Each structure stands twice: as C-alpha cells, then as structure tokens.
XYZ file of C-alpha atoms in Angstrom:
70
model
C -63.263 -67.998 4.870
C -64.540 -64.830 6.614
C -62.011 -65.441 9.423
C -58.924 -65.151 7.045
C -60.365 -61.978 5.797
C -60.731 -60.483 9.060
C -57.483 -61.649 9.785
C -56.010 -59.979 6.517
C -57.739 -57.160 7.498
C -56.718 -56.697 10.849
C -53.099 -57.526 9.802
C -53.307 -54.186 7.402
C -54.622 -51.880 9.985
C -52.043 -52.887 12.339
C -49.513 -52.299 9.936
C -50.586 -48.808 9.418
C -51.498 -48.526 12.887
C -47.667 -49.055 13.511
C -46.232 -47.122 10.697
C -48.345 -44.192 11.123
C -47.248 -44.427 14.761
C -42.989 -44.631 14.206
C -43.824 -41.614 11.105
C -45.295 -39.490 13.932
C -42.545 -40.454 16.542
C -39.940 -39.650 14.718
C -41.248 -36.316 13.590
C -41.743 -35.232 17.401
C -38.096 -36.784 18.141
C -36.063 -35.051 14.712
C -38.727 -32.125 13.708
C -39.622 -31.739 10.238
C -38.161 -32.756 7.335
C -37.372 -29.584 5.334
C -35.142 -30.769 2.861
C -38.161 -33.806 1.423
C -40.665 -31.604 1.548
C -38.944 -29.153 -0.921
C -38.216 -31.730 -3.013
C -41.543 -33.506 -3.246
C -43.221 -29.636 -3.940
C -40.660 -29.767 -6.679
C -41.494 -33.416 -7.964
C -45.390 -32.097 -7.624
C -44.588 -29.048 -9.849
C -42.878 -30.687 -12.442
C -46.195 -33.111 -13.019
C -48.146 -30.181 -13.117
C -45.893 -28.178 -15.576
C -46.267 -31.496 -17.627
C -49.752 -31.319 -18.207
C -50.588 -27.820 -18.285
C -47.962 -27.034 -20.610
C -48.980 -25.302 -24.341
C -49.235 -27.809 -26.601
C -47.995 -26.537 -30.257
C -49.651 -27.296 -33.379
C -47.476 -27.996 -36.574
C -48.809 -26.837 -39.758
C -47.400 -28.113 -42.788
C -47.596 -24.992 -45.677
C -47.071 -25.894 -49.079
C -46.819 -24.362 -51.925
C -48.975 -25.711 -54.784
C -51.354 -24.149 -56.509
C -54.873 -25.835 -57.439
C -56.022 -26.231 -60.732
C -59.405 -26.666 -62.062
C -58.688 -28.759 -64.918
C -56.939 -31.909 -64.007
C-alpha cells in the first residue's frame, strides 16, 4: 500500500515539476503576459468590491399610532 502512495505522490510532483517547467519556458521564450495579468487584477478587484461593498439596511416606517387601551 505505501508503494502506490509514493507512486501517487511522485506522479504529482512530476506533474508540477513539468508544468512549472513549460510555464517558465514559455515566459523566457514570449515575455510576459500583459494582457492576463490585467484581466485577472480586474477579476481580483471585482471579488473584493463584492465583499467590501456597503451593505444597506431597509427600514420599514409606518404610520400607526399606539394606543393604550386596546
């Protein structure tokens, strides 16, 4: 059982080994991708608008008048 698991394991760490590898090649051979970066600072700042937005409280007036004597 412990073999499979190193196996697994391995098998993961060479498949990051390898994509972290071709990510890095190709950003030496074509240079930075401008245009996905701006758009995943804009994806990023959308979330964050999300949650930090003011949240706004409805209060429902009405216009009766208590009485003591039911």
């Amino acid at each position: 059982m412990s073999v499979w698991l190193i196996m697994t394991a391995a098998f993961f760490l060479f498949v990051v080994l390898e994509e972290s590898i071709y990510y890095s090649w190709n950003r030496y051979v074509y240079g930075k991708n401008v245009e996905m970066r701006g758009k995943w600072k804009n994806r990023w700042l959308v979330v964050l608008r999300f949650f930090k937005r003011n949240k706004q409280i409805v209060v429902e007036a009405t216009n009766q008048e208590k009485s003591s004597s039911s």
